[in-house]
CSV table of C-alpha atoms and ligand atoms in Angstrom, one decimal:
chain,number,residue,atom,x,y,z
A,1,UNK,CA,169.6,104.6,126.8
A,2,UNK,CA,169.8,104.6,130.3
A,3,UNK,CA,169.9,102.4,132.9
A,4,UNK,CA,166.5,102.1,134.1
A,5,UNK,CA,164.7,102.2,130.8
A,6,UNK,CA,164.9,98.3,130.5
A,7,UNK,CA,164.4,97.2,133.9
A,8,UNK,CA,163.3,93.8,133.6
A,9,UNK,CA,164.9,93.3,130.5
A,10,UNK,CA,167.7,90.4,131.2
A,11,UNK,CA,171.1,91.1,130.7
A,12,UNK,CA,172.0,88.5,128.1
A,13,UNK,CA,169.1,90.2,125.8
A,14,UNK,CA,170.3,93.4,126.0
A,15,UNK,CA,173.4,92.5,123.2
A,16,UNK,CA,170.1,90.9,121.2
A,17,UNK,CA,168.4,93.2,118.2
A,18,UNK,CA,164.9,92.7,120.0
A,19,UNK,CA,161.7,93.7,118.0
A,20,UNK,CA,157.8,93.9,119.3
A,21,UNK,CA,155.6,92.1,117.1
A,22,UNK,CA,152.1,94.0,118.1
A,23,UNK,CA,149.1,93.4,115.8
A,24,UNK,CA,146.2,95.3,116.0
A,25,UNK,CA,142.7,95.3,114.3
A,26,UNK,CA,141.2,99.0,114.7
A,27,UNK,CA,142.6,99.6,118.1
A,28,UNK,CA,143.3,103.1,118.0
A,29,UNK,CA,141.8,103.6,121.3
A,30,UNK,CA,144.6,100.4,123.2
A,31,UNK,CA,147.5,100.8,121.0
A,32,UNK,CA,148.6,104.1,123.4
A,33,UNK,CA,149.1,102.1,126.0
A,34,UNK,CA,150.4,98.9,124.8
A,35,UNK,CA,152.9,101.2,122.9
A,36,UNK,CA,153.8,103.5,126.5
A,37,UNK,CA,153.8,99.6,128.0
A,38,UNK,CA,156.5,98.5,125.8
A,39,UNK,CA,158.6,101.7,125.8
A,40,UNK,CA,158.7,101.8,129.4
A,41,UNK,CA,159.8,98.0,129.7
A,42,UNK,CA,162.2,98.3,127.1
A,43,UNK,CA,163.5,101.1,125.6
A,44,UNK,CA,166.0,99.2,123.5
A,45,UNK,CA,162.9,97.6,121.8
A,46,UNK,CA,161.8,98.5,118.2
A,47,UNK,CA,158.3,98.2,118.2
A,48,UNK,CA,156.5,97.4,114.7
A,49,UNK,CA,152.2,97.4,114.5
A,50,UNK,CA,151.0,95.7,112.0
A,51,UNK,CA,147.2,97.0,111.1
A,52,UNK,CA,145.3,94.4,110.1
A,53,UNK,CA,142.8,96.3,107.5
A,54,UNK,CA,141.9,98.9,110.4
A,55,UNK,CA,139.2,101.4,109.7
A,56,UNK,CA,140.1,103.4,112.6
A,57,UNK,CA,142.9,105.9,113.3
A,58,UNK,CA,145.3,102.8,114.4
A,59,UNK,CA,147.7,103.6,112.2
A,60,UNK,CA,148.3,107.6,112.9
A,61,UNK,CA,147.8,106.8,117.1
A,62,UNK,CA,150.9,104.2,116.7
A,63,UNK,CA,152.9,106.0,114.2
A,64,UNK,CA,152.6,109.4,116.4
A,65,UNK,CA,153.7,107.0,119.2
A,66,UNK,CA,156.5,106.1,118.0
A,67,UNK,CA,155.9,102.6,116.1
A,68,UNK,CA,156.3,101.2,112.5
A,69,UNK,CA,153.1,100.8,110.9
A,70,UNK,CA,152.7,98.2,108.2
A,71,UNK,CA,149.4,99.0,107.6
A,72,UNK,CA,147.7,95.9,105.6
A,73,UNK,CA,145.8,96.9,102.8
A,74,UNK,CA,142.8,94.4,103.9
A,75,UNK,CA,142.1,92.3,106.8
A,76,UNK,CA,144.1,89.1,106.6
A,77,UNK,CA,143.1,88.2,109.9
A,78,UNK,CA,145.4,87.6,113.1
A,79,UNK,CA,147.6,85.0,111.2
A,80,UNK,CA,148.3,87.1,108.5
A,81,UNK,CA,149.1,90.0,110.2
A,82,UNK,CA,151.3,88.4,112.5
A,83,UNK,CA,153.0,86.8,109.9
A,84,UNK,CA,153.8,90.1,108.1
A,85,UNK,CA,155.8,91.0,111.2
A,86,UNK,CA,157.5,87.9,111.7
A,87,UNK,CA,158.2,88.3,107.6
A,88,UNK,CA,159.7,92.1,108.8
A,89,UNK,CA,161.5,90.6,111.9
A,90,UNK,CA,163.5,88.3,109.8
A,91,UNK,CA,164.2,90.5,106.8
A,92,UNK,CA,165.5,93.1,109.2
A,93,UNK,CA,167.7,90.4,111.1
A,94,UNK,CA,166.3,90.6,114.6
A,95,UNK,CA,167.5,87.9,117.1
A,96,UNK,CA,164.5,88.2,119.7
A,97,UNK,CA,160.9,88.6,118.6
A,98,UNK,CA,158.6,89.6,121.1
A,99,UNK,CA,154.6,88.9,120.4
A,100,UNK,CA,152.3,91.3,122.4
A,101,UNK,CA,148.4,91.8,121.3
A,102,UNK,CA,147.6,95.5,120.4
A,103,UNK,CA,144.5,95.4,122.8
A,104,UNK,CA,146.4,95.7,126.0
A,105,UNK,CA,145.3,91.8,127.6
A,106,UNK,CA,149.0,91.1,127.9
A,107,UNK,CA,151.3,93.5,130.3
A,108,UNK,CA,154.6,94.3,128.8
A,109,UNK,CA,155.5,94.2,132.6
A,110,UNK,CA,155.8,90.5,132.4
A,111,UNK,CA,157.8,90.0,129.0
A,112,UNK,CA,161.0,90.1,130.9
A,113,UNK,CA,160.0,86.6,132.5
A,114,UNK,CA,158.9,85.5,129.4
A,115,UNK,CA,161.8,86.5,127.6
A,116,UNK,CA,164.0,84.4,130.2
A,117,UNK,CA,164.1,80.9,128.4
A,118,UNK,CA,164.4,81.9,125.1
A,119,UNK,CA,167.5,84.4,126.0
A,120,UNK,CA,169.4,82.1,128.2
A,121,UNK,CA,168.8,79.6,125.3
A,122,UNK,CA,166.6,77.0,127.3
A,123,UNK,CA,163.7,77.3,124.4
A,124,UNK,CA,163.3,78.1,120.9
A,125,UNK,CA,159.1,79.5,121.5
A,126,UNK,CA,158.3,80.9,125.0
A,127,UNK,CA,154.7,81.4,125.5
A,128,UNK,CA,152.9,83.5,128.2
A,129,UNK,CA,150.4,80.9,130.1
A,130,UNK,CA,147.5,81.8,132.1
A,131,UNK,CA,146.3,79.1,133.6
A,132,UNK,CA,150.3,77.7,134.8
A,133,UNK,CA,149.5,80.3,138.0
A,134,UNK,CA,146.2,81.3,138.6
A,135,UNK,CA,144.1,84.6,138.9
A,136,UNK,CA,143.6,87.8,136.4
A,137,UNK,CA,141.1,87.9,133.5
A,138,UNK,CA,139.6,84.4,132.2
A,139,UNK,CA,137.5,84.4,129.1
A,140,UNK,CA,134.4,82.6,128.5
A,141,UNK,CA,133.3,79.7,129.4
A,142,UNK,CA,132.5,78.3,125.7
A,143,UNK,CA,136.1,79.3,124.9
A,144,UNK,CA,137.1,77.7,128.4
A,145,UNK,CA,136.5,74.3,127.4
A,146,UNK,CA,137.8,74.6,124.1
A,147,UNK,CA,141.1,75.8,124.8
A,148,UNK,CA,141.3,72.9,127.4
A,149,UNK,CA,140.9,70.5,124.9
A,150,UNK,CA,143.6,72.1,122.3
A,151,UNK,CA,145.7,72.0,125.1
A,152,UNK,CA,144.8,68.2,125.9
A,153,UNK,CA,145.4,67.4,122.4
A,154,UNK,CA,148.5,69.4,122.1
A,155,UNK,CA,149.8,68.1,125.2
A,156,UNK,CA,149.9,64.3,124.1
A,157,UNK,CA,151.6,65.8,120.7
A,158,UNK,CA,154.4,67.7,122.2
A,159,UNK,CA,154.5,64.9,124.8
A,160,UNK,CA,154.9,67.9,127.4
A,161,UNK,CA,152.2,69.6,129.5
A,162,UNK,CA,150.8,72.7,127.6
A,163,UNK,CA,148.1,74.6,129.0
A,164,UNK,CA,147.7,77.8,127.0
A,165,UNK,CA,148.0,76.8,123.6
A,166,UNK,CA,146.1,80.1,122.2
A,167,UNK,CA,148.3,82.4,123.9
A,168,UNK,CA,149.6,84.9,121.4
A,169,UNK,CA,151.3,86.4,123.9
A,170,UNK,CA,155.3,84.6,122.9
A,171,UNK,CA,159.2,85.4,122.9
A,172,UNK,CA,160.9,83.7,120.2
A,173,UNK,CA,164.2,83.1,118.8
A,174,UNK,CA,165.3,83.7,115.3
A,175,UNK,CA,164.9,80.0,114.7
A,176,UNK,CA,161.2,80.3,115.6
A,177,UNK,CA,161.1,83.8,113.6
A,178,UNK,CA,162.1,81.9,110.6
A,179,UNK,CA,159.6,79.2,110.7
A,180,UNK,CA,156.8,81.9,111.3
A,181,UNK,CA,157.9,83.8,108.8
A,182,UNK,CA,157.9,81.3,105.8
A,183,UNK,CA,154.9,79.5,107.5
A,184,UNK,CA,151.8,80.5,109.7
A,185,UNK,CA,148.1,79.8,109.3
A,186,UNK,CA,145.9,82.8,108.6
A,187,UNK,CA,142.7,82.5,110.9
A,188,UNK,CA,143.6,81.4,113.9
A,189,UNK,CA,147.5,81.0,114.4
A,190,UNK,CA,148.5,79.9,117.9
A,191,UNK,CA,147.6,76.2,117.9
A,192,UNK,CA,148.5,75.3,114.7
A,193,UNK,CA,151.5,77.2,115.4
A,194,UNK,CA,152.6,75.5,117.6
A,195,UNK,CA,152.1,72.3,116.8
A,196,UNK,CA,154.2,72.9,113.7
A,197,UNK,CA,156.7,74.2,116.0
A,198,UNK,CA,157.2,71.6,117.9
A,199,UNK,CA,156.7,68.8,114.6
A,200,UNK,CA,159.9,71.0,113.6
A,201,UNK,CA,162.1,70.0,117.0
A,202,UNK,CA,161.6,73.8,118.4
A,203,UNK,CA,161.9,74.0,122.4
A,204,UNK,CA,159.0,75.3,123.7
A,205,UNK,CA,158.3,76.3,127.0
A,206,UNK,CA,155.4,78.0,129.3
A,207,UNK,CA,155.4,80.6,131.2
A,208,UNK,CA,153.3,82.1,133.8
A,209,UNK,CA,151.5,85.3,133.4
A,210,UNK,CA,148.4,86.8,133.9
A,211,UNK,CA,145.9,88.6,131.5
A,212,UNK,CA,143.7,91.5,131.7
A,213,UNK,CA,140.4,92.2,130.4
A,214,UNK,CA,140.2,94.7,126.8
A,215,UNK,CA,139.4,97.9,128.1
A,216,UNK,CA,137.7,99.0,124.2
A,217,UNK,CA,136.6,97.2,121.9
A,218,UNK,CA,135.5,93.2,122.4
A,219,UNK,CA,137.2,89.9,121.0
A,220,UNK,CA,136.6,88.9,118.0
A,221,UNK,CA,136.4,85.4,118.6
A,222,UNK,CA,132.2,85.1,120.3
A,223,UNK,CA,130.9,81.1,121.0
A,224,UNK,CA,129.9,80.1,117.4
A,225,UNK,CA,133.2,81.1,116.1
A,226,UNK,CA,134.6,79.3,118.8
A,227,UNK,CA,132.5,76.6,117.6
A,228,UNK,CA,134.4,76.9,113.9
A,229,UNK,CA,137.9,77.2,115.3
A,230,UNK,CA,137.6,74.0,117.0
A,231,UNK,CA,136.8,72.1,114.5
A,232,UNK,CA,139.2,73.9,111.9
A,233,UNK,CA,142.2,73.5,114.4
A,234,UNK,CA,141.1,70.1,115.5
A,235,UNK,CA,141.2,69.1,111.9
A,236,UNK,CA,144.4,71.0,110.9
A,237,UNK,CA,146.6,70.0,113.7
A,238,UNK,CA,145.7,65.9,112.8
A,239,UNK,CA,146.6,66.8,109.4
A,240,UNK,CA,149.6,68.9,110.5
A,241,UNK,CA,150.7,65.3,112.1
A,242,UNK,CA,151.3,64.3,108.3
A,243,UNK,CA,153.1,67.3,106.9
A,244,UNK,CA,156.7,67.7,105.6
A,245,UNK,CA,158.5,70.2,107.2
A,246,UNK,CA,158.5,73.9,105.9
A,247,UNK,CA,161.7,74.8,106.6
A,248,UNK,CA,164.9,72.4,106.5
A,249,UNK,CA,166.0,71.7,109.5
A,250,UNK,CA,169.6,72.1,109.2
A,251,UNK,CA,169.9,75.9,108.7
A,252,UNK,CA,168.7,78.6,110.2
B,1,UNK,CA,116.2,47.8,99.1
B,2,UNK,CA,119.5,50.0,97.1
B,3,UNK,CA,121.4,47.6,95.2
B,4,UNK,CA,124.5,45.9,97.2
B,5,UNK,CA,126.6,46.9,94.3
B,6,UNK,CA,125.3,50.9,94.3
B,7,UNK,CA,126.3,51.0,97.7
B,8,UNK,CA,129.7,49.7,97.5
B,9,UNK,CA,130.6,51.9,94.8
B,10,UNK,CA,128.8,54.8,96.2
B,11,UNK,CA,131.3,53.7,99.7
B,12,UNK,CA,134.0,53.6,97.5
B,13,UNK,CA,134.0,57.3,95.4
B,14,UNK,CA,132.9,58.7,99.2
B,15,UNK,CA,135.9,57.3,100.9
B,16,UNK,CA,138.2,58.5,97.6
B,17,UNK,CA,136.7,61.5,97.9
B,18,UNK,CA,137.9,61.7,101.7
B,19,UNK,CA,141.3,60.8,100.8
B,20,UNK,CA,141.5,63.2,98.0
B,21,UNK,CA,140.3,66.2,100.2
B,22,UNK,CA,143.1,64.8,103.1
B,23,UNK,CA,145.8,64.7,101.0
B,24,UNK,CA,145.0,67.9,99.2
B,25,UNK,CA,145.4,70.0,102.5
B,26,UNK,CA,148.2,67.9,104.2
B,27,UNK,CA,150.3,68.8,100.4
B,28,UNK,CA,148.9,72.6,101.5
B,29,UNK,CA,147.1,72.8,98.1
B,30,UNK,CA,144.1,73.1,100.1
B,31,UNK,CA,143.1,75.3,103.0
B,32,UNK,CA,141.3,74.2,106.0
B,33,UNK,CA,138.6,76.7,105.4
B,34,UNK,CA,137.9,75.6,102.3
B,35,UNK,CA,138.1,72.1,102.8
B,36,UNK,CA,135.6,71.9,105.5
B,37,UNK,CA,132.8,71.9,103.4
B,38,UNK,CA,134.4,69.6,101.7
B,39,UNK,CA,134.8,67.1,104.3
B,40,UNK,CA,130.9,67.6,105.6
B,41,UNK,CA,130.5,66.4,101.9
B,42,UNK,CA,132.2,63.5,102.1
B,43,UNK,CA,131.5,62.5,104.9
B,44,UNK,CA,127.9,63.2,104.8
B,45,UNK,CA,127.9,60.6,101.3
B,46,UNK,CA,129.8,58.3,103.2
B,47,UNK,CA,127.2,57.8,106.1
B,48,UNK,CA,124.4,57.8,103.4
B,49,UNK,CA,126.4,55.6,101.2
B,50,UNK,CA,127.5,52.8,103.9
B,51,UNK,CA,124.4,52.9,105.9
B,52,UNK,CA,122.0,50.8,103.7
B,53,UNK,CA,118.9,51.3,106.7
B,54,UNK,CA,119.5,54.7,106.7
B,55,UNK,CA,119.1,55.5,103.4
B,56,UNK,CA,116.1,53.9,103.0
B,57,UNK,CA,114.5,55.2,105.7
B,58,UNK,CA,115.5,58.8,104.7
B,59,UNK,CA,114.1,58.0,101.7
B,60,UNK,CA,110.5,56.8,102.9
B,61,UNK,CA,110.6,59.7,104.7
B,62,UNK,CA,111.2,62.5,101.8
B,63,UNK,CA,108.9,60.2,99.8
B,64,UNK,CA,110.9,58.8,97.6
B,65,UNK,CA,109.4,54.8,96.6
B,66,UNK,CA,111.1,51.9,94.9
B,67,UNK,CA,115.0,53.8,94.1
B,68,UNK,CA,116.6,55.0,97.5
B,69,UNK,CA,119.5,55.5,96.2
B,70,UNK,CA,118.0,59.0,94.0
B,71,UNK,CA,118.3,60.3,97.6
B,72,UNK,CA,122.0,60.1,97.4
B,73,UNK,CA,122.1,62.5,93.9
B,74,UNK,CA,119.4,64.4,95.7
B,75,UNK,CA,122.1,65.1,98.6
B,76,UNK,CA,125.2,64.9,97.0
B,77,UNK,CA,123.7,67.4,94.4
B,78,UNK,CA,122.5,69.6,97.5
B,79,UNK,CA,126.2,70.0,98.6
B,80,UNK,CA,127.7,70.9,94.9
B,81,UNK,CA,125.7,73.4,95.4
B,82,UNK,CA,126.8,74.4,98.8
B,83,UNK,CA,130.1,74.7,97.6
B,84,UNK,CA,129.9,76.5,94.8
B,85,UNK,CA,127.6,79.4,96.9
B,86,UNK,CA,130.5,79.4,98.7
B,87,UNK,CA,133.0,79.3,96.2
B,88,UNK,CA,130.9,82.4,94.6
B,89,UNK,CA,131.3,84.2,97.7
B,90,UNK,CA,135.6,83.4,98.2
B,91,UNK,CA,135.9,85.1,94.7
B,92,UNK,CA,134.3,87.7,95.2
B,93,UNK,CA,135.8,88.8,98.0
B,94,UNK,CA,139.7,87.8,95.8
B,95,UNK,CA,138.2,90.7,92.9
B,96,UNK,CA,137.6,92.8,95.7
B,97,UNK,CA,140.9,92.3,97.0
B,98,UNK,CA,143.1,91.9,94.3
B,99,UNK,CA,141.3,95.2,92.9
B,100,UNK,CA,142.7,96.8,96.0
B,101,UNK,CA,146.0,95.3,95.5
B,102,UNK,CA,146.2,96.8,92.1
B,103,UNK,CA,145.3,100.3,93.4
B,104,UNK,CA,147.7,100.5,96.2
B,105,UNK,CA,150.8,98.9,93.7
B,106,UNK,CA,149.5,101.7,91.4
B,107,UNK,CA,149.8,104.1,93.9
B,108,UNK,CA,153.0,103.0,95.7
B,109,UNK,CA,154.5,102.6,92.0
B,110,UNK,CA,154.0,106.3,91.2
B,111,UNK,CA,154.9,107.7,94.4
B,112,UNK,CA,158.4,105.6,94.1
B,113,UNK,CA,158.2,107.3,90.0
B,114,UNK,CA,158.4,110.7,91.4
B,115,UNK,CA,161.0,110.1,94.2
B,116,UNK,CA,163.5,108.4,91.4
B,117,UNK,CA,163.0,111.4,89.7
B,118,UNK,CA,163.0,114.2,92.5
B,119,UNK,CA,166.4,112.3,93.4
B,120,UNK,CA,168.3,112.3,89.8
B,121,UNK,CA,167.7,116.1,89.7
C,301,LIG,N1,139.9,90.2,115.8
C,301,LIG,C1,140.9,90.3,115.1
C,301,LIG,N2,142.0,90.7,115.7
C,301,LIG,C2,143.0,90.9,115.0
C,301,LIG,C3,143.0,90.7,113.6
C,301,LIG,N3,144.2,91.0,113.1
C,301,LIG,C4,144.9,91.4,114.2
C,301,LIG,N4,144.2,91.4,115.3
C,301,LIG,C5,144.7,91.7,116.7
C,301,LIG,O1,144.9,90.5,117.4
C,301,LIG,C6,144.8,90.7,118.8
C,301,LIG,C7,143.9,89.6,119.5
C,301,LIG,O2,142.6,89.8,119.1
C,301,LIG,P1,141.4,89.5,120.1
C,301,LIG,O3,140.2,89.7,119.3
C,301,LIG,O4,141.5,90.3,121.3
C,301,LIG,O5,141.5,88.0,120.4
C,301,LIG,P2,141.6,87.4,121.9
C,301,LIG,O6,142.4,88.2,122.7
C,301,LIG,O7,142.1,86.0,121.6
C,301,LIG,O8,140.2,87.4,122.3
C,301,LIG,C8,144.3,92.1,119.0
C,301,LIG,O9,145.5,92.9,119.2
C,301,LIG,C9,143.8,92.4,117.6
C,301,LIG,O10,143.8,93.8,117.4
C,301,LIG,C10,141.8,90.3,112.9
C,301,LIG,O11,141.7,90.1,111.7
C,301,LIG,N5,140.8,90.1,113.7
C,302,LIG,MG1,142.5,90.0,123.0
């Protein structure tokens, strides 16, 4: 390894076992670069794709590049397969997991800022924000609206300001990694996430990034599923308000 | 007019059924996917059930004379239905899967077989 291979890394993470979380639903044609992103930021970095049920060549692209592939035998959708690699991060005993979405929208450039909290031990959950600073790639306007009202509602529930509550783009500690691992809702994971985070005292904190548009390929999510998220998240995160705790709080 | 008494009961099983569906997906027994329908269910009786005007009118409208509240079967049988086409759907999509699951345990079991073997030579 030498010097320069992780840059931005910070120092403190460099002792960590540090593991990229990357899953990916037939994106053989953005996986080569979110996988040449990664090396280049960190070299230190296992990388691990998890392949949601792809159809495509996403598997052989990111194995001949380098990654793990836990290829899923269906789709379990985003949840699911992020799930899986928090399930491999914790089994494998990583101390830093490292969330990046296989389409390219998030630039391993920035992970070393994002990384910061969680390393120097300020937060538990770091998540990339977009709309903390301002510019890069905004997405609809349907989806607009509704991911200001998560983050209203998520706001007066954490009893801090959170802005980009869908963000899947997150640094997290092996405290977090646990909770993920033994916990994390299928469809549509970053809200309900979170809110289950923070009902389980995790430190969560935002940071600024900015977000590019897919270059393949289009998100899955179009304005009637939006539609359906809302309400499902809207109505899981007032029922999360009445859950027990997944994991005991004492260990870990 | 529906009976008073037909309409407090009818309240009554709505707002159990409510409860019932809450507590089934805050114990995690229940998903959210699966318990949206649900909910539209419930609450769709309870408006029917507690609205006395409404559910006459509704049932003036669909034609229904002297016993509004056959519009509340008529609607609560409308979303048993519902949920079971969707319930048909979920499992069909489990056979598909857990056929797949089989297949790839079969073929991960066989491929460990001849590894054990290739090793203890
Ligand atoms: N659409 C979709 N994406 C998935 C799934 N499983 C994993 N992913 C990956 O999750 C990431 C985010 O998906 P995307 O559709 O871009 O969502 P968006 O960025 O929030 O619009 C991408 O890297 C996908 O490849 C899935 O079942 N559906
Ligand atoms: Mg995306």
């Amino acid at each position: 390894m030498s010097a320069e291979s992780h840059a931005g890394v910070p120092d403190n993470a460099l002792a960590m076992r540090r593991v990229a979380i990357v899953p990916a639903f037939n994106e053989e044609k953005n996986i080569v670069r979110v996988l040449a992103e990664l090396r280049s930021f960190d070299a230190g970095l296992d990388v691990v794709v998890i392949s949601d049920g792809s159809t495509d060549r996403t598997r052989e692209v990111a194995e001949a590049h380098g990654a793990r592939v836990l290829q899923l035998p269906f789709n379990l959708g985003i949840g699911g397969a992020v799930q899986t690699g928090f399930r491999y991060a914790w089994e494998n005993g990583y101390d830093l997991a490292l969330r990046v979405d296989g389409d390219g929208q998030h630039d391993a450039s920035q992970l070393g800022n994002v990384m910061e909290p969680v390393v120097a031990g300020r937060a538990d959950i770091a998540i990339g924000s977009r709309f903390v600073a301002t510019g890069g790639y905004r997405s609809s306007a349907v989806r607009r609206i509704g991911i200001r009202l998560l983050a209203w509602v998520v706001t007066r529930i954490a009893r801090q300001p959170l802005t980009d509550t869908t963000s899947g783009f997150q640094v997290l500690n092996r405290k977090a990694i646990r909770l993920y691992a033994a916990d994390l809702p299928h469809d549509y994971p970053e809200v309900e996430g979170l809110v289950m985070a923070i009902r389980h005292k995790m430190r969560v904190c935002e940071v600024p990034v900015t977000m590019r548009e897919r270059e393949h390929g289009r998100s899955s999510i179009g304005s009637l599923a939006s539609v359906y998220y809302m309400f499902k998240v809207l109505l899981a995160v007032f029922v999360g308000l009445f859950r027990k705790s997944v994991v005991p709080e004492d260990r870990a | 007019m529906t009976p008073l008494k037909i309409t407090i009961a009818a309240t009554i099983v709505s707002l159990l059924l409510l409860a019932g569906v809450f507590e089934l997906i805050r114990s995690r027994r229940l998903r959210e996917r699966y318990a949206l329908l649900w909910l539209a269910t419930g609450l769709v009786l309870l408006v029917l059930s507690a609205w006395r005007g409404g559910l006459n009118t509704i049932a003036s409208w669909v034609g229904v004379r002297g016993y509004p509240p056959a519009v509340l079967f008529a609607v609560g049988l409308l979303f048993v239905i519902l949920v079971l086409l969707h319930y048909s759907t979920v499992i069909s999509r489990l056979t598909d899967q857990n056929a797949t699951l089989a297949q790839r345990v079969a073929l991960i079991e066989s491929e460990l077989r001849e590894r054990r073997s290739s090793t203890r030579d």
